[in-house]
XYZ file of N, CA and C in Angstrom:
594
model
N 103.022 86.758 109.282
C 104.022 87.804 109.074
C 103.557 88.790 108.009
N 103.066 88.268 106.879
C 102.583 89.134 105.802
C 101.408 89.972 106.276
N 100.525 89.375 107.105
C 99.388 90.128 107.629
C 99.838 91.295 108.504
N 100.904 91.060 109.303
C 101.428 92.127 110.152
C 101.994 93.268 109.316
N 102.707 92.928 108.251
C 103.284 93.954 107.378
C 102.171 94.773 106.727
N 101.145 94.080 106.191
C 100.037 94.791 105.552
C 99.293 95.674 106.538
N 99.104 95.181 107.778
C 98.434 95.968 108.813
C 99.238 97.223 109.118
N 100.563 97.075 109.236
C 101.419 98.228 109.533
C 101.366 99.254 108.408
N 101.385 98.781 107.168
C 101.323 99.697 106.023
C 99.986 100.425 105.994
N 98.898 99.698 106.240
C 97.579 100.334 106.260
C 97.479 101.364 107.373
N 97.990 101.029 108.552
C 97.961 101.978 109.660
C 98.787 103.212 109.329
N 99.921 103.005 108.668
C 100.765 104.137 108.279
C 100.014 105.020 107.292
N 99.170 104.395 106.480
C 98.378 105.165 105.525
C 97.352 106.046 106.197
N 96.805 105.596 107.340
C 95.812 106.391 108.039
C 96.437 107.377 109.016
N 97.607 107.042 109.550
C 98.245 107.899 110.548
C 98.485 109.314 110.036
N 99.010 109.494 108.790
C 99.237 110.861 108.338
C 97.978 111.716 108.364
N 96.820 111.125 108.149
C 95.580 111.881 108.160
C 95.113 112.214 109.564
N 95.693 111.580 110.572
C 95.221 111.758 111.940
C 96.200 112.564 112.776
N 97.466 112.159 112.805
C 98.399 112.752 113.772
C 99.597 113.447 113.166
N 100.052 113.013 112.025
C 101.331 113.514 111.513
C 101.177 114.380 110.274
N 99.954 114.857 110.014
C 99.713 115.610 108.791
C 100.553 116.882 108.718
N 100.717 117.571 109.844
C 101.476 118.825 109.821
C 102.915 118.615 109.403
N 103.597 117.639 110.009
C 104.993 117.402 109.644
C 105.094 116.890 108.211
N 104.111 116.121 107.773
C 104.101 115.589 106.414
C 104.010 116.722 105.388
N 103.054 117.634 105.592
C 102.876 118.727 104.632
C 104.014 119.735 104.740
N 104.541 119.946 105.935
C 105.663 120.882 106.080
C 106.905 120.382 105.354
N 107.160 119.077 105.434
C 108.298 118.507 104.710
C 108.049 118.579 103.207
N 106.821 118.327 102.790
C 106.500 118.424 101.364
C 106.770 119.832 100.842
N 106.439 120.827 101.633
C 106.658 122.222 101.206
C 108.131 122.526 100.967
N 109.020 121.792 101.640
C 110.458 121.979 101.417
C 110.889 121.478 100.035
N 110.182 120.473 99.528
C 110.507 119.916 98.207
C 109.786 120.670 97.090
N 108.516 120.955 97.326
C 107.681 121.600 96.318
C 107.887 123.109 96.393
N 107.777 123.788 95.275
C 107.942 125.234 95.279
C 107.354 125.833 94.031
N 107.544 127.125 93.841
C 106.963 127.784 92.662
C 107.387 127.114 91.360
N 106.546 127.249 90.363
C 106.803 126.634 89.059
C 108.049 127.254 88.429
N 108.957 126.386 87.999
C 110.220 126.810 87.373
C 110.484 125.847 86.226
N 110.442 126.318 84.994
C 110.365 125.428 83.830
C 111.507 124.426 83.725
N 112.756 124.838 83.993
C 113.884 123.906 83.805
C 113.886 122.763 84.818
N 113.888 123.045 86.140
C 113.830 121.918 87.090
C 112.546 121.099 86.957
N 111.436 121.773 86.644
C 110.170 121.046 86.504
C 110.258 120.014 85.384
N 110.825 120.412 84.254
C 110.966 119.498 83.118
C 111.886 118.336 83.472
N 112.964 118.620 84.191
C 113.897 117.560 84.604
C 113.205 116.565 85.519
N 112.473 117.056 86.505
C 111.806 116.166 87.452
C 110.679 115.377 86.788
N 109.972 116.007 85.861
C 108.954 115.251 85.120
C 109.608 114.161 84.285
N 110.778 114.457 83.712
C 111.510 113.449 82.944
C 111.919 112.264 83.793
N 112.390 112.533 85.012
C 112.771 111.449 85.934
C 111.546 110.609 86.264
N 110.434 111.266 86.599
C 109.200 110.535 86.918
C 108.718 109.713 85.725
N 108.767 110.325 84.547
C 108.266 109.650 83.345
C 109.163 108.506 82.874
N 110.363 108.399 83.443
C 111.264 107.305 83.046
C 110.862 105.968 83.665
N 109.999 105.993 84.674
C 109.708 104.768 85.437
C 109.034 103.706 84.566
N 107.936 104.054 83.916
C 107.190 103.043 83.155
C 108.005 102.487 81.983
N 108.676 103.331 81.182
C 109.510 102.751 80.113
C 110.584 101.798 80.635
N 111.233 102.153 81.761
C 112.278 101.284 82.305
C 111.702 100.001 82.902
N 110.491 100.085 83.476
C 109.827 98.881 84.000
C 109.615 97.857 82.890
N 109.366 98.334 81.682
C 109.135 97.449 80.543
C 110.455 97.053 79.883
N 111.319 98.050 79.675
C 112.529 97.835 78.876
C 113.546 96.920 79.561
N 113.729 97.062 80.870
C 114.789 96.289 81.533
C 114.470 94.792 81.569
N 113.314 94.367 82.091
C 113.044 92.913 82.045
C 112.976 92.363 80.622
N 112.334 93.116 79.714
C 112.225 92.642 78.324
C 113.596 92.572 77.659
N 114.419 93.579 77.881
C 115.760 93.584 77.305
C 116.611 92.442 77.820
N 116.532 92.183 79.132
C 117.296 91.067 79.717
C 116.801 89.727 79.180
N 115.487 89.614 79.016
C 114.914 88.367 78.501
C 115.410 88.096 77.080
N 115.389 89.123 76.247
C 115.853 88.970 74.864
C 117.361 88.697 74.827
N 118.116 89.404 75.670
C 119.567 89.187 75.727
C 119.887 87.753 76.139
N 119.193 87.262 77.170
C 119.434 85.891 77.634
C 119.065 84.869 76.569
N 117.981 85.119 75.867
C 117.564 84.211 74.787
C 118.623 84.192 73.672
N 119.162 85.365 73.373
C 120.160 85.475 72.306
C 121.463 84.784 72.683
N 121.877 84.929 73.946
C 123.181 84.400 74.359
C 123.136 82.938 74.801
N 121.995 82.492 75.335
C 121.930 81.110 75.841
C 121.066 80.200 74.973
N 120.231 80.798 74.109
C 119.322 79.994 73.293
C 118.103 79.530 74.049
N 117.908 80.041 75.290
C 116.785 79.602 76.124
C 116.084 80.819 76.729
N 114.748 80.682 76.875
C 113.983 81.742 77.534
C 114.004 81.592 79.046
N 114.357 80.422 79.545
C 114.169 80.137 80.978
C 115.442 79.784 81.727
N 116.572 79.699 81.027
C 117.797 79.279 81.720
C 118.189 80.266 82.818
N 118.030 81.549 82.555
C 118.355 82.571 83.552
C 117.063 83.163 84.087
N 117.003 83.322 85.412
C 115.755 83.728 86.058
C 115.640 85.232 86.310
N 116.716 85.982 86.117
C 116.722 87.390 86.504
C 115.576 88.210 85.893
N 115.286 88.080 84.590
C 114.183 88.883 84.044
C 112.844 88.576 84.708
N 112.649 87.311 85.079
C 111.388 86.922 85.711
C 111.305 87.435 87.137
N 112.428 87.398 87.859
C 112.462 87.935 89.227
C 112.110 89.420 89.197
N 112.733 90.144 88.286
C 112.475 91.582 88.171
C 111.024 91.825 87.771
N 110.549 91.090 86.778
C 109.177 91.262 86.303
C 108.140 90.943 87.363
N 108.324 89.825 88.079
C 107.348 89.450 89.107
C 107.354 90.427 90.276
N 108.527 90.953 90.621
C 108.570 91.930 91.718
C 107.808 93.198 91.328
N 107.901 93.582 90.055
C 107.168 94.755 89.587
C 105.660 94.501 89.570
N 105.249 93.327 89.122
C 103.822 92.998 89.095
C 103.245 93.005 90.509
N 103.959 92.381 91.463
C 103.494 92.366 92.857
C 103.412 93.775 93.427
N 104.413 94.579 93.140
C 104.452 95.948 93.641
C 103.284 96.764 93.110
N 103.045 96.676 91.817
C 101.944 97.443 91.217
C 100.603 96.997 91.807
N 100.421 95.689 91.977
C 99.176 95.184 92.549
C 98.925 95.680 93.960
N 99.937 95.588 94.808
C 99.793 96.037 96.203
C 99.576 97.549 96.249
N 100.346 98.281 95.465
C 100.254 99.744 95.486
C 98.865 100.221 95.087
N 98.354 99.704 94.001
C 97.051 100.180 93.542
C 95.910 99.661 94.405
N 96.091 98.499 95.019
C 95.109 98.033 96.000
C 95.037 98.971 97.195
N 96.196 99.391 97.693
C 96.236 100.313 98.833
C 95.673 101.688 98.473
N 95.931 102.138 97.257
C 95.363 103.431 96.832
C 93.836 103.405 96.961
N 93.227 102.317 96.519
C 91.766 102.204 96.565
C 91.256 102.095 98.008
N 92.027 101.414 98.864
C 91.596 101.226 100.253
C 91.742 102.515 101.057
N 92.889 103.191 100.920
C 93.184 104.361 101.760
C 92.482 105.623 101.253
N 92.394 105.800 99.928
C 91.699 106.958 99.337
C 92.241 108.299 99.826
N 93.520 108.434 99.899
C 94.105 109.708 100.358
C 94.176 110.691 99.179
N 93.578 111.874 99.305
C 93.630 112.834 98.191
C 95.048 113.340 97.940
N 95.294 113.801 96.730
C 96.585 114.396 96.395
C 96.814 115.656 97.231
N 98.078 115.948 97.561
C 98.337 117.129 98.401
C 97.889 118.440 97.778
N 97.986 118.573 96.443
C 97.574 119.832 95.811
C 96.059 120.017 95.847
N 95.323 118.921 96.084
C 93.868 119.018 96.240
C 93.518 119.575 97.614
N 94.260 119.127 98.621
C 93.976 119.519 100.004
C 94.575 120.872 100.366
N 95.749 121.177 99.807
C 96.473 122.401 100.179
C 96.665 123.288 98.954
N 96.125 124.491 99.037
C 96.159 125.403 97.887
C 97.553 125.947 97.603
N 98.472 125.862 98.581
C 99.821 126.399 98.362
C 100.778 125.368 97.759
N 100.295 124.161 97.501
C 101.129 123.142 96.848
C 100.946 123.260 95.345
N 102.066 123.399 94.656
C 102.038 123.560 93.204
C 101.958 122.201 92.523
N 100.935 121.999 91.733
C 100.798 120.763 90.947
C 101.558 120.940 89.639
N 102.626 120.156 89.475
C 103.462 120.286 88.281
C 103.399 119.054 87.389
N 102.516 118.128 87.711
C 102.302 116.930 86.891
C 100.805 116.707 86.803
N 100.252 116.879 85.621
C 98.794 116.789 85.463
C 98.312 115.374 85.178
N 99.254 114.453 84.885
C 98.873 113.080 84.529
C 98.880 112.183 85.763
N 97.985 112.466 86.700
C 97.915 111.675 87.926
C 96.466 111.316 88.220
N 96.293 110.186 88.900
C 94.974 109.785 89.347
C 94.583 110.539 90.607
N 93.428 110.194 91.174
C 92.932 110.954 92.327
C 93.605 110.622 93.664
N 94.250 109.458 93.765
C 94.714 108.996 95.076
C 96.225 109.097 95.230
N 96.622 109.442 96.440
C 98.019 109.776 96.703
C 98.815 108.661 97.371
N 98.174 107.903 98.266
C 98.921 106.934 99.094
C 98.727 105.509 98.603
N 99.836 104.768 98.402
C 101.239 105.186 98.375
C 101.636 105.647 96.974
N 102.870 106.086 96.816
C 103.354 106.547 95.521
C 103.660 105.365 94.607
N 102.918 105.254 93.516
C 103.124 104.154 92.575
C 104.438 104.268 91.822
N 104.804 105.499 91.425
C 106.081 105.682 90.743
C 107.239 105.279 91.649
N 107.159 105.692 92.914
C 108.249 105.381 93.851
C 108.321 103.887 94.133
N 107.171 103.256 94.371
C 107.188 101.817 94.669
C 107.749 101.037 93.481
N 107.352 101.406 92.279
C 107.857 100.714 91.092
C 109.343 100.955 90.885
N 109.786 102.200 91.115
C 111.208 102.517 90.961
C 112.050 101.730 91.952
N 111.602 101.636 93.194
C 112.371 100.896 94.195
C 112.306 99.394 93.955
N 111.175 98.892 93.454
C 111.103 97.465 93.097
C 112.101 97.151 91.997
N 112.147 98.004 90.986
C 113.063 97.790 89.868
C 114.517 97.914 90.319
N 114.827 98.986 91.049
C 116.213 99.204 91.490
C 116.691 98.102 92.427
N 115.835 97.693 93.358
C 116.226 96.665 94.329
C 116.389 95.308 93.667
N 115.441 94.936 92.809
C 115.529 93.610 92.170
C 116.718 93.538 91.218
N 116.975 94.614 90.469
C 118.145 94.626 89.587
C 119.428 94.537 90.411
N 119.481 95.247 91.533
C 120.669 95.221 92.392
C 120.895 93.846 93.015
N 119.801 93.159 93.373
C 119.930 91.818 93.941
C 120.377 90.810 92.884
N 119.850 90.956 91.685
C 120.210 90.022 90.606
C 121.606 90.264 90.059
N 122.049 91.513 90.087
C 123.366 91.885 89.556
C 124.101 92.726 90.605
N 124.596 92.088 91.670
C 125.145 92.823 92.821
C 126.547 93.391 92.580
N 126.637 94.346 91.697
C 127.879 95.062 91.411
C 127.667 96.523 91.768
N 128.708 97.179 92.250
C 128.555 98.571 92.680
C 128.085 99.464 91.543
N 128.517 99.166 90.314
C 128.148 100.016 89.183
C 126.719 99.761 88.721
N 126.067 98.757 89.289
C 124.629 98.561 89.087
C 123.868 99.164 90.262
N 124.317 98.850 91.482
C 123.611 99.263 92.696
C 123.579 100.781 92.849
N 124.720 101.442 92.664
C 124.798 102.887 92.916
C 123.866 103.687 91.999
N 123.936 103.514 90.668
C 123.007 104.288 89.827
C 121.550 103.890 90.017
N 121.304 102.603 90.289
C 119.914 102.167 90.506
C 119.328 102.834 91.741
N 120.099 102.856 92.833
C 119.631 103.485 94.072
C 119.440 104.985 93.886
N 120.399 105.631 93.226
C 120.305 107.071 92.994
C 119.075 107.409 92.161
N 118.824 106.607 91.128
C 117.655 106.831 90.285
C 116.359 106.678 91.078
N 116.242 105.608 91.871
C 115.013 105.362 92.633
C 114.770 106.478 93.643
N 115.815 106.920 94.332
C 115.672 108.017 95.301
C 115.243 109.297 94.597
N 115.833 109.559 93.434
C 115.481 110.758 92.677
C 114.025 110.707 92.216
N 113.544 109.521 91.829
C 112.137 109.376 91.460
C 111.252 109.761 92.642
N 111.571 109.241 93.828
C 110.782 109.580 95.012
C 110.781 111.077 95.283
N 111.947 111.703 95.202
C 112.045 113.155 95.419
C 111.265 113.917 94.354
N 111.286 113.411 93.117
C 110.583 114.099 92.031
C 109.080 114.119 92.268
N 108.550 113.062 92.870
C 107.109 113.010 93.121
C 106.680 114.079 94.129
N 107.559 114.343 95.097
C 107.272 115.419 96.050
C 107.494 116.780 95.414
N 108.565 116.912 94.666
C 108.855 118.179 93.987
C 107.692 118.582 93.077
N 107.113 117.596 92.394
C 106.013 117.869 91.464
C 104.683 118.101 92.176
N 104.669 117.925 93.496
C 103.489 118.237 94.290
C 102.393 117.195 94.256
N 102.717 115.974 93.829
C 101.673 114.953 93.677
C 101.687 113.894 94.783
N 102.690 113.953 95.673
C 102.758 112.987 96.774
C 103.320 113.614 98.032
N 102.825 113.139 99.161
C 103.385 113.485 100.461
C 104.646 112.658 100.711
N 105.510 113.096 101.631
C 106.680 112.279 101.990
C 106.313 110.870 102.463
N 105.215 110.740 103.223
C 104.835 109.398 103.694
C 104.393 108.506 102.534
N 103.794 109.088 101.502
C 103.443 108.304 100.305
C 104.704 107.707 99.684
N 105.727 108.547 99.619
C 106.993 108.138 99.002
C 107.707 107.103 99.860
N 107.735 107.337 101.174
C 108.401 106.403 102.087
C 107.770 105.019 102.018
N 106.456 104.954 102.108
C 105.781 103.650 102.071
C 105.897 103.024 100.687
N 105.853 103.840 99.653
C 106.074 103.310 98.303
C 107.438 102.656 98.177
N 108.462 103.318 98.725
C 109.820 102.755 98.684
C 109.886 101.433 99.443
N 109.235 101.362 100.594
C 109.238 100.125 101.395
C 108.499 98.994 100.677
N 107.375 99.318 100.063
C 106.617 98.293 99.335
C 107.443 97.745 98.173
N 108.007 98.648 97.371
C 108.791 98.213 96.217
C 110.000 97.390 96.600
N 110.756 97.876 97.589
C 111.942 97.144 98.038
C 111.556 95.807 98.651
N 110.488 95.814 99.450
C 110.042 94.573 100.097
C 109.606 93.525 99.090
N 108.836 93.933 98.085
C 108.403 92.989 97.039
C 109.595 92.422 96.285
N 110.587 93.276 96.019
C 111.780 92.821 95.298
C 112.547 91.783 96.118
N 112.729 92.055 97.399
C 113.468 91.118 98.267
C 112.710 89.801 98.390
N 111.386 89.881 98.616
C 110.596 88.648 98.768
C 110.603 87.829 97.474
N 110.473 88.475 96.327
C 110.494 87.762 95.048
C 111.849 87.109 94.812
N 112.906 87.834 95.128
C 114.268 87.300 94.960
C 114.490 86.076 95.858
N 114.067 86.181 97.131
C 114.233 85.061 98.069
C 113.378 83.864 97.661
N 112.172 84.129 97.191
C 111.298 83.042 96.741
C 111.914 82.325 95.547
N 112.477 83.077 94.627
C 113.135 82.461 93.477
C 114.306 81.587 93.917
N 115.078 82.055 94.898
C 116.203 81.260 95.401
C 115.717 79.945 96.003
N 114.623 79.992 96.749
C 114.092 78.772 97.367
C 113.584 77.804 96.302
N 112.863 78.340 95.327
C 112.301 77.481 94.298
C 113.361 76.917 93.364
N 114.425 77.688 93.166
C 115.495 77.249 92.253
C 116.388 76.188 92.879
N 116.443 76.179 94.219
C 117.310 75.230 94.907
C 118.773 75.625 94.811
N 119.685 74.777 95.259
C 121.112 75.093 95.222
C 121.592 75.288 93.786
N 122.400 76.336 93.599
C 122.946 76.608 92.256
C 124.239 75.833 92.055
């Protein structure tokens, strides 16, 4: 099953370069546009929030649980969130090296690059995969509407920001979202199996 999923993701990574490039770049052009300082700063802020939140949320929950229960291991939520992020980052960066898809602003001169702190490879979106891993795992661990709604909105906005900033194609973002969400669900289910009946 895992091999089939990886094969499908890899094929999706090559398909945009072969058959769907026109629709991919045309959709990207709808998100990306001329440089505008206020929206650009906002979107860079959303993108830049990913790494601090990836660190702060699991670490904060771990410290909170230690403070309230006196144990580092009694509650598993910080570990579920942390492991889903580690798996997501590993898969994402492995695929970047395998697929080697250039950034859209490298290939298309009419795409405005509004984020200079990016590596050479576009597929899949690491910010998006990490945002969806974090949002999905937090939502699974704390299934309340006031957790799920802002988490989902934030993750979607991160994905949109990557296109707005001109550093990812829509397919990069879509596959990043699937990888992050998938890793979060698999990590959560694995934890449930290993933990046994509650």
